[in-house]
Amino acid sequence: MFQKIRLVFLLLLASVLFFLPNCQGQSGKDAGPAFYYWKTTLDFTEKDAELAASLQQQHFYLRYFDVDWSAGYASAVPTGVLEINDTKGWDKKTITPTVYITNRTFVQIKDQDIPALATKLARKIEQLNEDFVSNVFNYSFYDRLPEQVPWEERSDIVDSLKREWSKKMLEIQIDCDWTLSTRDKYFSFLKVLQEKASDYLISCTLRLHQYRDRKTMGIPPVERVMLMCYNTGDPKKLAESNAILDAQVVKYYLKGKKYPRQMDVALPQFNWGAWYRAGAFQGLLRDLAPSTPGTESYLQNEQNNQYRVLQDTVIRQDYLREGDLIRMDGPTPAQMQETLKLLRERLGRNIRRIAFFDWDHDKIKANEAQIKADFNFLR
């Protein structure tokens, strides 16, 4: 009896130590911004953990894998499965497993094969959930338990912590840019997935055009949606002013009555350079911004966010020629502020979660103060 009482005491002690931090304030809303983690490898360093703490960031939408159509297998297959390396500090966080599914998957799949896809996806997520929790609470975690906990009892405590942490994993999010032609198949998939993964709430992303054109695009059969307030233009078009965030485009799409689903909002925290040669689109130069070190040696600002290449230059594997044009797309403070005002005006203050896409230490650190201000404005 004494040993049982002692073990209960130690479990309570460990729970207090490891679950005291709360990601929500008294209002029930998050105390800090959420982020998407959209890489194929999870390496969360000490620097990442410190920055997340400064932002009071406690929730991640963690991309587990993509699903695409394989012509060779004539079926949908997982690609880019997340490799979990370092999860420092993630025992204090909560996550939403997130899966991106290409629209062509629903173009190709037959109606009768949708239940099998939902079943396989639910199993894959459950497997990765187990792998993730085991990585967070690995053997090195045993050493972090209170000294008074006997070694032979630590395994039971860690198992209990795993179970308690897993209970905080409440949601699975599906990201798919469905179209009118794939709407019915996609919605059918979401319904079946909710049945197969009944322990979780299934949510999905919502593009701006899907928000506005709800009569034709339909309302997804989920309780909660994530409105993606970015990628407002076509980067291939030279005439675009900012293909990542243009508040006037956001205003154009945020029309109609209140959307009949609980709403979260995702905002951009990324950049690219849209690259043109003689007016023809050449590609996207990822993570390129005016502040990128070294750009002043080969780029000259012509007007607004357009830059001229001064000399032949190689960026990663892209060969830029003298005279090429680069349009720097990204969330400028002015565009972001106008977008936030629109969101508050059109959606009100009932947004549960405000997320930024996506986590990159250096970019987030450089914009830390602005991210805090943007989050607090909508909160």
PDB file of N, CA and C in Angstrom, residues 93-172:
ATOM      1  N   LYS A  93       4.375  21.594 -25.307  1.00  0.00           N
ATOM      2  CA  LYS A  93       3.580  22.116 -26.414  1.00  0.00           C
ATOM      3  C   LYS A  93       2.426  21.172 -26.753  1.00  0.00           C
ATOM      4  N   THR A  94       1.532  21.664 -27.585  1.00  0.00           N
ATOM      5  CA  THR A  94       0.499  20.820 -28.174  1.00  0.00           C
ATOM      6  C   THR A  94       0.640  20.895 -29.688  1.00  0.00           C
ATOM      7  N   ILE A  95       0.177  19.875 -30.368  1.00  0.00           N
ATOM      8  CA  ILE A  95       0.313  19.856 -31.826  1.00  0.00           C
ATOM      9  C   ILE A  95      -1.000  19.444 -32.484  1.00  0.00           C
ATOM     10  N   THR A  96      -1.141  19.859 -33.716  1.00  0.00           N
ATOM     11  CA  THR A  96      -2.186  19.363 -34.607  1.00  0.00           C
ATOM     12  C   THR A  96      -1.497  18.673 -35.777  1.00  0.00           C
ATOM     13  N   PRO A  97      -1.536  17.345 -35.853  1.00  0.00           N
ATOM     14  CA  PRO A  97      -0.982  16.664 -37.026  1.00  0.00           C
ATOM     15  C   PRO A  97      -1.676  17.168 -38.291  1.00  0.00           C
ATOM     16  N   THR A  98      -0.871  17.532 -39.289  1.00  0.00           N
ATOM     17  CA  THR A  98      -1.405  18.141 -40.504  1.00  0.00           C
ATOM     18  C   THR A  98      -0.922  17.377 -41.732  1.00  0.00           C
ATOM     19  N   VAL A  99      -1.816  17.133 -42.659  1.00  0.00           N
ATOM     20  CA  VAL A  99      -1.497  16.383 -43.873  1.00  0.00           C
ATOM     21  C   VAL A  99      -1.956  17.185 -45.086  1.00  0.00           C
ATOM     22  N   TYR A 100      -1.046  17.369 -46.028  1.00  0.00           N
ATOM     23  CA  TYR A 100      -1.388  18.040 -47.285  1.00  0.00           C
ATOM     24  C   TYR A 100      -1.723  16.991 -48.340  1.00  0.00           C
ATOM     25  N   ILE A 101      -2.870  17.136 -48.988  1.00  0.00           N
ATOM     26  CA  ILE A 101      -3.293  16.213 -50.045  1.00  0.00           C
ATOM     27  C   ILE A 101      -3.451  17.001 -51.339  1.00  0.00           C
ATOM     28  N   THR A 102      -2.798  16.553 -52.391  1.00  0.00           N
ATOM     29  CA  THR A 102      -2.901  17.255 -53.671  1.00  0.00           C
ATOM     30  C   THR A 102      -4.308  17.115 -54.237  1.00  0.00           C
ATOM     31  N   ASN A 103      -4.735  18.129 -54.947  1.00  0.00           N
ATOM     32  CA  ASN A 103      -6.060  18.090 -55.565  1.00  0.00           C
ATOM     33  C   ASN A 103      -6.149  16.987 -56.616  1.00  0.00           C
ATOM     34  N   ARG A 104      -5.026  16.703 -57.299  1.00  0.00           N
ATOM     35  CA  ARG A 104      -5.087  15.671 -58.344  1.00  0.00           C
ATOM     36  C   ARG A 104      -5.336  14.282 -57.759  1.00  0.00           C
ATOM     37  N   THR A 105      -5.068  14.126 -56.451  1.00  0.00           N
ATOM     38  CA  THR A 105      -5.415  12.860 -55.809  1.00  0.00           C
ATOM     39  C   THR A 105      -6.914  12.617 -55.912  1.00  0.00           C
ATOM     40  N   PHE A 106      -7.701  13.655 -55.693  1.00  0.00           N
ATOM     41  CA  PHE A 106      -9.156  13.510 -55.761  1.00  0.00           C
ATOM     42  C   PHE A 106      -9.674  13.561 -57.192  1.00  0.00           C
ATOM     43  N   VAL A 107      -8.873  14.086 -58.099  1.00  0.00           N
ATOM     44  CA  VAL A 107      -9.221  13.997 -59.520  1.00  0.00           C
ATOM     45  C   VAL A 107      -9.154  12.541 -59.966  1.00  0.00           C
ATOM     46  N   GLN A 108      -8.122  11.833 -59.508  1.00  0.00           N
ATOM     47  CA  GLN A 108      -7.849  10.481 -59.998  1.00  0.00           C
ATOM     48  C   GLN A 108      -8.564   9.377 -59.218  1.00  0.00           C
ATOM     49  N   ILE A 109      -8.747   9.569 -57.929  1.00  0.00           N
ATOM     50  CA  ILE A 109      -9.263   8.476 -57.114  1.00  0.00           C
ATOM     51  C   ILE A 109     -10.722   8.173 -57.455  1.00  0.00           C
ATOM     52  N   LYS A 110     -11.067   6.896 -57.362  1.00  0.00           N
ATOM     53  CA  LYS A 110     -12.448   6.483 -57.600  1.00  0.00           C
ATOM     54  C   LYS A 110     -13.238   6.600 -56.299  1.00  0.00           C
ATOM     55  N   ASP A 111     -14.524   6.843 -56.439  1.00  0.00           N
ATOM     56  CA  ASP A 111     -15.375   7.026 -55.258  1.00  0.00           C
ATOM     57  C   ASP A 111     -15.276   5.840 -54.299  1.00  0.00           C
ATOM     58  N   GLN A 112     -15.242   4.639 -54.849  1.00  0.00           N
ATOM     59  CA  GLN A 112     -15.235   3.452 -53.997  1.00  0.00           C
ATOM     60  C   GLN A 112     -13.916   3.272 -53.243  1.00  0.00           C
ATOM     61  N   ASP A 113     -12.867   4.008 -53.662  1.00  0.00           N
ATOM     62  CA  ASP A 113     -11.569   3.876 -52.996  1.00  0.00           C
ATOM     63  C   ASP A 113     -11.344   4.924 -51.907  1.00  0.00           C
ATOM     64  N   ILE A 114     -12.274   5.844 -51.750  1.00  0.00           N
ATOM     65  CA  ILE A 114     -12.110   6.906 -50.752  1.00  0.00           C
ATOM     66  C   ILE A 114     -12.078   6.363 -49.321  1.00  0.00           C
ATOM     67  N   PRO A 115     -12.955   5.416 -48.926  1.00  0.00           N
ATOM     68  CA  PRO A 115     -12.871   4.878 -47.565  1.00  0.00           C
ATOM     69  C   PRO A 115     -11.514   4.253 -47.253  1.00  0.00           C
ATOM     70  N   ALA A 116     -10.930   3.563 -48.228  1.00  0.00           N
ATOM     71  CA  ALA A 116      -9.616   2.950 -48.008  1.00  0.00           C
ATOM     72  C   ALA A 116      -8.551   4.017 -47.795  1.00  0.00           C
ATOM     73  N   LEU A 117      -8.629   5.110 -48.554  1.00  0.00           N
ATOM     74  CA  LEU A 117      -7.672   6.204 -48.381  1.00  0.00           C
ATOM     75  C   LEU A 117      -7.793   6.802 -46.985  1.00  0.00           C
ATOM     76  N   ALA A 118      -9.018   7.044 -46.535  1.00  0.00           N
ATOM     77  CA  ALA A 118      -9.225   7.612 -45.203  1.00  0.00           C
ATOM     78  C   ALA A 118      -8.713   6.674 -44.118  1.00  0.00           C
ATOM     79  N   THR A 119      -8.936   5.384 -44.293  1.00  0.00           N
ATOM     80  CA  THR A 119      -8.471   4.398 -43.310  1.00  0.00           C
ATOM     81  C   THR A 119      -6.952   4.373 -43.235  1.00  0.00           C
ATOM     82  N   LYS A 120      -6.295   4.327 -44.396  1.00  0.00           N
ATOM     83  CA  LYS A 120      -4.835   4.302 -44.427  1.00  0.00           C
ATOM     84  C   LYS A 120      -4.244   5.578 -43.839  1.00  0.00           C
ATOM     85  N   LEU A 121      -4.859   6.707 -44.160  1.00  0.00           N
ATOM     86  CA  LEU A 121      -4.344   7.971 -43.647  1.00  0.00           C
ATOM     87  C   LEU A 121      -4.486   8.040 -42.126  1.00  0.00           C
ATOM     88  N   ALA A 122      -5.620   7.595 -41.603  1.00  0.00           N
ATOM     89  CA  ALA A 122      -5.826   7.599 -40.151  1.00  0.00           C
ATOM     90  C   ALA A 122      -4.804   6.706 -39.452  1.00  0.00           C
ATOM     91  N   ARG A 123      -4.521   5.545 -40.042  1.00  0.00           N
ATOM     92  CA  ARG A 123      -3.531   4.632 -39.457  1.00  0.00           C
ATOM     93  C   ARG A 123      -2.133   5.237 -39.492  1.00  0.00           C
ATOM     94  N   LYS A 124      -1.796   5.874 -40.613  1.00  0.00           N
ATOM     95  CA  LYS A 124      -0.476   6.487 -40.750  1.00  0.00           C
ATOM     96  C   LYS A 124      -0.290   7.596 -39.723  1.00  0.00           C
ATOM     97  N   ILE A 125      -1.308   8.400 -39.527  1.00  0.00           N
ATOM     98  CA  ILE A 125      -1.226   9.474 -38.537  1.00  0.00           C
ATOM     99  C   ILE A 125      -1.066   8.897 -37.139  1.00  0.00           C
ATOM    100  N   GLU A 126      -1.820   7.856 -36.831  1.00  0.00           N
ATOM    101  CA  GLU A 126      -1.723   7.239 -35.505  1.00  0.00           C
ATOM    102  C   GLU A 126      -0.327   6.674 -35.270  1.00  0.00           C
ATOM    103  N   GLN A 127       0.247   6.077 -36.299  1.00  0.00           N
ATOM    104  CA  GLN A 127       1.607   5.546 -36.189  1.00  0.00           C
ATOM    105  C   GLN A 127       2.606   6.668 -35.918  1.00  0.00           C
ATOM    106  N   LEU A 128       2.470   7.775 -36.652  1.00  0.00           N
ATOM    107  CA  LEU A 128       3.382   8.899 -36.461  1.00  0.00           C
ATOM    108  C   LEU A 128       3.142   9.588 -35.124  1.00  0.00           C
ATOM    109  N   ASN A 129       1.903   9.584 -34.647  1.00  0.00           N
ATOM    110  CA  ASN A 129       1.638  10.107 -33.307  1.00  0.00           C
ATOM    111  C   ASN A 129       2.436   9.337 -32.263  1.00  0.00           C
ATOM    112  N   GLU A 130       2.412   8.011 -32.378  1.00  0.00           N
ATOM    113  CA  GLU A 130       3.148   7.172 -31.431  1.00  0.00           C
ATOM    114  C   GLU A 130       4.648   7.421 -31.530  1.00  0.00           C
ATOM    115  N   ASP A 131       5.151   7.533 -32.759  1.00  0.00           N
ATOM    116  CA  ASP A 131       6.579   7.808 -32.946  1.00  0.00           C
ATOM    117  C   ASP A 131       6.952   9.162 -32.353  1.00  0.00           C
ATOM    118  N   PHE A 132       6.088  10.143 -32.560  1.00  0.00           N
ATOM    119  CA  PHE A 132       6.371  11.490 -32.074  1.00  0.00           C
ATOM    120  C   PHE A 132       6.412  11.525 -30.548  1.00  0.00           C
ATOM    121  N   VAL A 133       5.415  10.935 -29.919  1.00  0.00           N
ATOM    122  CA  VAL A 133       5.356  10.936 -28.454  1.00  0.00           C
ATOM    123  C   VAL A 133       6.550  10.185 -27.873  1.00  0.00           C
ATOM    124  N   SER A 134       6.937   9.080 -28.493  1.00  0.00           N
ATOM    125  CA  SER A 134       8.104   8.325 -28.021  1.00  0.00           C
ATOM    126  C   SER A 134       9.378   9.144 -28.150  1.00  0.00           C
ATOM    127  N   ASN A 135       9.455   9.983 -29.186  1.00  0.00           N
ATOM    128  CA  ASN A 135      10.631  10.830 -29.354  1.00  0.00           C
ATOM    129  C   ASN A 135      10.656  11.940 -28.316  1.00  0.00           C
ATOM    130  N   VAL A 136       9.508  12.539 -28.042  1.00  0.00           N
ATOM    131  CA  VAL A 136       9.448  13.616 -27.043  1.00  0.00           C
ATOM    132  C   VAL A 136       9.821  13.087 -25.668  1.00  0.00           C
ATOM    133  N   PHE A 137       9.267  11.939 -25.314  1.00  0.00           N
ATOM    134  CA  PHE A 137       9.528  11.346 -24.005  1.00  0.00           C
ATOM    135  C   PHE A 137      10.493  10.170 -24.162  1.00  0.00           C
ATOM    136  N   ASN A 138      11.668  10.448 -24.708  1.00  0.00           N
ATOM    137  CA  ASN A 138      12.655   9.391 -24.930  1.00  0.00           C
ATOM    138  C   ASN A 138      13.452   9.129 -23.653  1.00  0.00           C
ATOM    139  N   TYR A 139      14.480   8.288 -23.767  1.00  0.00           N
ATOM    140  CA  TYR A 139      15.214   7.882 -22.568  1.00  0.00           C
ATOM    141  C   TYR A 139      15.919   9.046 -21.884  1.00  0.00           C
ATOM    142  N   SER A 140      16.340  10.046 -22.643  1.00  0.00           N
ATOM    143  CA  SER A 140      16.984  11.202 -22.021  1.00  0.00           C
ATOM    144  C   SER A 140      16.009  11.963 -21.132  1.00  0.00           C
ATOM    145  N   PHE A 141      14.716  11.776 -21.385  1.00  0.00           N
ATOM    146  CA  PHE A 141      13.700  12.443 -20.576  1.00  0.00           C
ATOM    147  C   PHE A 141      13.684  11.887 -19.153  1.00  0.00           C
ATOM    148  N   TYR A 142      14.079  10.622 -19.007  1.00  0.00           N
ATOM    149  CA  TYR A 142      14.086   9.998 -17.685  1.00  0.00           C
ATOM    150  C   TYR A 142      14.963  10.793 -16.727  1.00  0.00           C
ATOM    151  N   ASP A 143      16.082  11.319 -17.244  1.00  0.00           N
ATOM    152  CA  ASP A 143      17.026  12.047 -16.391  1.00  0.00           C
ATOM    153  C   ASP A 143      16.465  13.380 -15.919  1.00  0.00           C
ATOM    154  N   ARG A 144      15.417  13.859 -16.551  1.00  0.00           N
ATOM    155  CA  ARG A 144      14.845  15.155 -16.188  1.00  0.00           C
ATOM    156  C   ARG A 144      13.796  15.046 -15.090  1.00  0.00           C
ATOM    157  N   LEU A 145      13.444  13.824 -14.714  1.00  0.00           N
ATOM    158  CA  LEU A 145      12.483  13.641 -13.641  1.00  0.00           C
ATOM    159  C   LEU A 145      13.121  14.007 -12.300  1.00  0.00           C
ATOM    160  N   PRO A 146      12.302  14.341 -11.288  1.00  0.00           N
ATOM    161  CA  PRO A 146      12.846  14.703  -9.970  1.00  0.00           C
ATOM    162  C   PRO A 146      13.784  13.632  -9.426  1.00  0.00           C
ATOM    163  N   GLU A 147      14.825  14.071  -8.742  1.00  0.00           N
ATOM    164  CA  GLU A 147      15.841  13.145  -8.239  1.00  0.00           C
ATOM    165  C   GLU A 147      15.253  12.093  -7.309  1.00  0.00           C
ATOM    166  N   GLN A 148      14.193  12.463  -6.554  1.00  0.00           N
ATOM    167  CA  GLN A 148      13.633  11.532  -5.580  1.00  0.00           C
ATOM    168  C   GLN A 148      12.850  10.384  -6.207  1.00  0.00           C
ATOM    169  N   VAL A 149      12.669  10.423  -7.531  1.00  0.00           N
ATOM    170  CA  VAL A 149      11.956   9.340  -8.204  1.00  0.00           C
ATOM    171  C   VAL A 149      12.921   8.191  -8.460  1.00  0.00           C
ATOM    172  N   PRO A 150      12.692   7.025  -7.869  1.00  0.00           N
ATOM    173  CA  PRO A 150      13.581   5.880  -8.099  1.00  0.00           C
ATOM    174  C   PRO A 150      13.616   5.510  -9.580  1.00  0.00           C
ATOM    175  N   TRP A 151      14.769   5.052 -10.024  1.00  0.00           N
ATOM    176  CA  TRP A 151      14.934   4.735 -11.444  1.00  0.00           C
ATOM    177  C   TRP A 151      13.949   3.666 -11.899  1.00  0.00           C
ATOM    178  N   GLU A 152      13.697   2.673 -11.044  1.00  0.00           N
ATOM    179  CA  GLU A 152      12.829   1.573 -11.452  1.00  0.00           C
ATOM    180  C   GLU A 152      11.373   2.021 -11.618  1.00  0.00           C
ATOM    181  N   GLU A 153      11.021   3.196 -11.087  1.00  0.00           N
ATOM    182  CA  GLU A 153       9.652   3.684 -11.204  1.00  0.00           C
ATOM    183  C   GLU A 153       9.492   4.727 -12.320  1.00  0.00           C
ATOM    184  N   ARG A 154      10.597   5.130 -12.909  1.00  0.00           N
ATOM    185  CA  ARG A 154      10.535   6.205 -13.900  1.00  0.00           C
ATOM    186  C   ARG A 154       9.815   5.783 -15.185  1.00  0.00           C
ATOM    187  N   SER A 155       9.946   4.523 -15.538  1.00  0.00           N
ATOM    188  CA  SER A 155       9.285   4.052 -16.751  1.00  0.00           C
ATOM    189  C   SER A 155       7.774   4.209 -16.642  1.00  0.00           C
ATOM    190  N   ASP A 156       7.205   3.869 -15.476  1.00  0.00           N
ATOM    191  CA  ASP A 156       5.762   4.014 -15.285  1.00  0.00           C
ATOM    192  C   ASP A 156       5.348   5.478 -15.355  1.00  0.00           C
ATOM    193  N   ILE A 157       6.182   6.347 -14.787  1.00  0.00           N
ATOM    194  CA  ILE A 157       5.859   7.777 -14.797  1.00  0.00           C
ATOM    195  C   ILE A 157       5.898   8.328 -16.214  1.00  0.00           C
ATOM    196  N   VAL A 158       6.937   7.956 -16.967  1.00  0.00           N
ATOM    197  CA  VAL A 158       7.049   8.440 -18.344  1.00  0.00           C
ATOM    198  C   VAL A 158       5.883   7.924 -19.182  1.00  0.00           C
ATOM    199  N   ASP A 159       5.494   6.672 -18.980  1.00  0.00           N
ATOM    200  CA  ASP A 159       4.335   6.141 -19.702  1.00  0.00           C
ATOM    201  C   ASP A 159       3.077   6.948 -19.379  1.00  0.00           C
ATOM    202  N   SER A 160       2.945   7.338 -18.104  1.00  0.00           N
ATOM    203  CA  SER A 160       1.797   8.149 -17.715  1.00  0.00           C
ATOM    204  C   SER A 160       1.848   9.525 -18.365  1.00  0.00           C
ATOM    205  N   LEU A 161       3.037  10.118 -18.420  1.00  0.00           N
ATOM    206  CA  LEU A 161       3.198  11.417 -19.068  1.00  0.00           C
ATOM    207  C   LEU A 161       2.872  11.335 -20.557  1.00  0.00           C
ATOM    208  N   LYS A 162       3.260  10.235 -21.193  1.00  0.00           N
ATOM    209  CA  LYS A 162       2.940  10.039 -22.614  1.00  0.00           C
ATOM    210  C   LYS A 162       1.431  10.027 -22.821  1.00  0.00           C
ATOM    211  N   ARG A 163       0.739   9.298 -21.950  1.00  0.00           N
ATOM    212  CA  ARG A 163      -0.717   9.198 -22.097  1.00  0.00           C
ATOM    213  C   ARG A 163      -1.383  10.562 -21.886  1.00  0.00           C
ATOM    214  N   GLU A 164      -0.922  11.282 -20.854  1.00  0.00           N
ATOM    215  CA  GLU A 164      -1.510  12.593 -20.571  1.00  0.00           C
ATOM    216  C   GLU A 164      -1.235  13.573 -21.704  1.00  0.00           C
ATOM    217  N   TRP A 165      -0.022  13.530 -22.250  1.00  0.00           N
ATOM    218  CA  TRP A 165       0.323  14.441 -23.345  1.00  0.00           C
ATOM    219  C   TRP A 165      -0.497  14.104 -24.590  1.00  0.00           C
ATOM    220  N   SER A 166      -0.670  12.819 -24.854  1.00  0.00           N
ATOM    221  CA  SER A 166      -1.424  12.391 -26.037  1.00  0.00           C
ATOM    222  C   SER A 166      -2.877  12.851 -25.970  1.00  0.00           C
ATOM    223  N   LYS A 167      -3.415  12.972 -24.752  1.00  0.00           N
ATOM    224  CA  LYS A 167      -4.796  13.424 -24.596  1.00  0.00           C
ATOM    225  C   LYS A 167      -4.974  14.866 -25.059  1.00  0.00           C
ATOM    226  N   LYS A 168      -3.876  15.618 -25.104  1.00  0.00           N
ATOM    227  CA  LYS A 168      -3.933  17.013 -25.547  1.00  0.00           C
ATOM    228  C   LYS A 168      -3.890  17.131 -27.076  1.00  0.00           C
ATOM    229  N   MET A 169      -3.693  16.000 -27.749  1.00  0.00           N
ATOM    230  CA  MET A 169      -3.693  15.986 -29.214  1.00  0.00           C
ATOM    231  C   MET A 169      -5.138  15.775 -29.665  1.00  0.00           C
ATOM    232  N   LEU A 170      -5.827  16.865 -29.944  1.00  0.00           N
ATOM    233  CA  LEU A 170      -7.274  16.827 -30.113  1.00  0.00           C
ATOM    234  C   LEU A 170      -7.744  16.899 -31.555  1.00  0.00           C
ATOM    235  N   GLU A 171      -6.854  17.262 -32.463  1.00  0.00           N
ATOM    236  CA  GLU A 171      -7.301  17.659 -33.805  1.00  0.00           C
ATOM    237  C   GLU A 171      -6.366  17.110 -34.874  1.00  0.00           C
ATOM    238  N   ILE A 172      -6.909  16.806 -36.026  1.00  0.00           N
ATOM    239  CA  ILE A 172      -6.141  16.494 -37.239  1.00  0.00           C
ATOM    240  C   ILE A 172      -6.592  17.479 -38.309  1.00  0.00           C
TER     241      ILE A 172
END
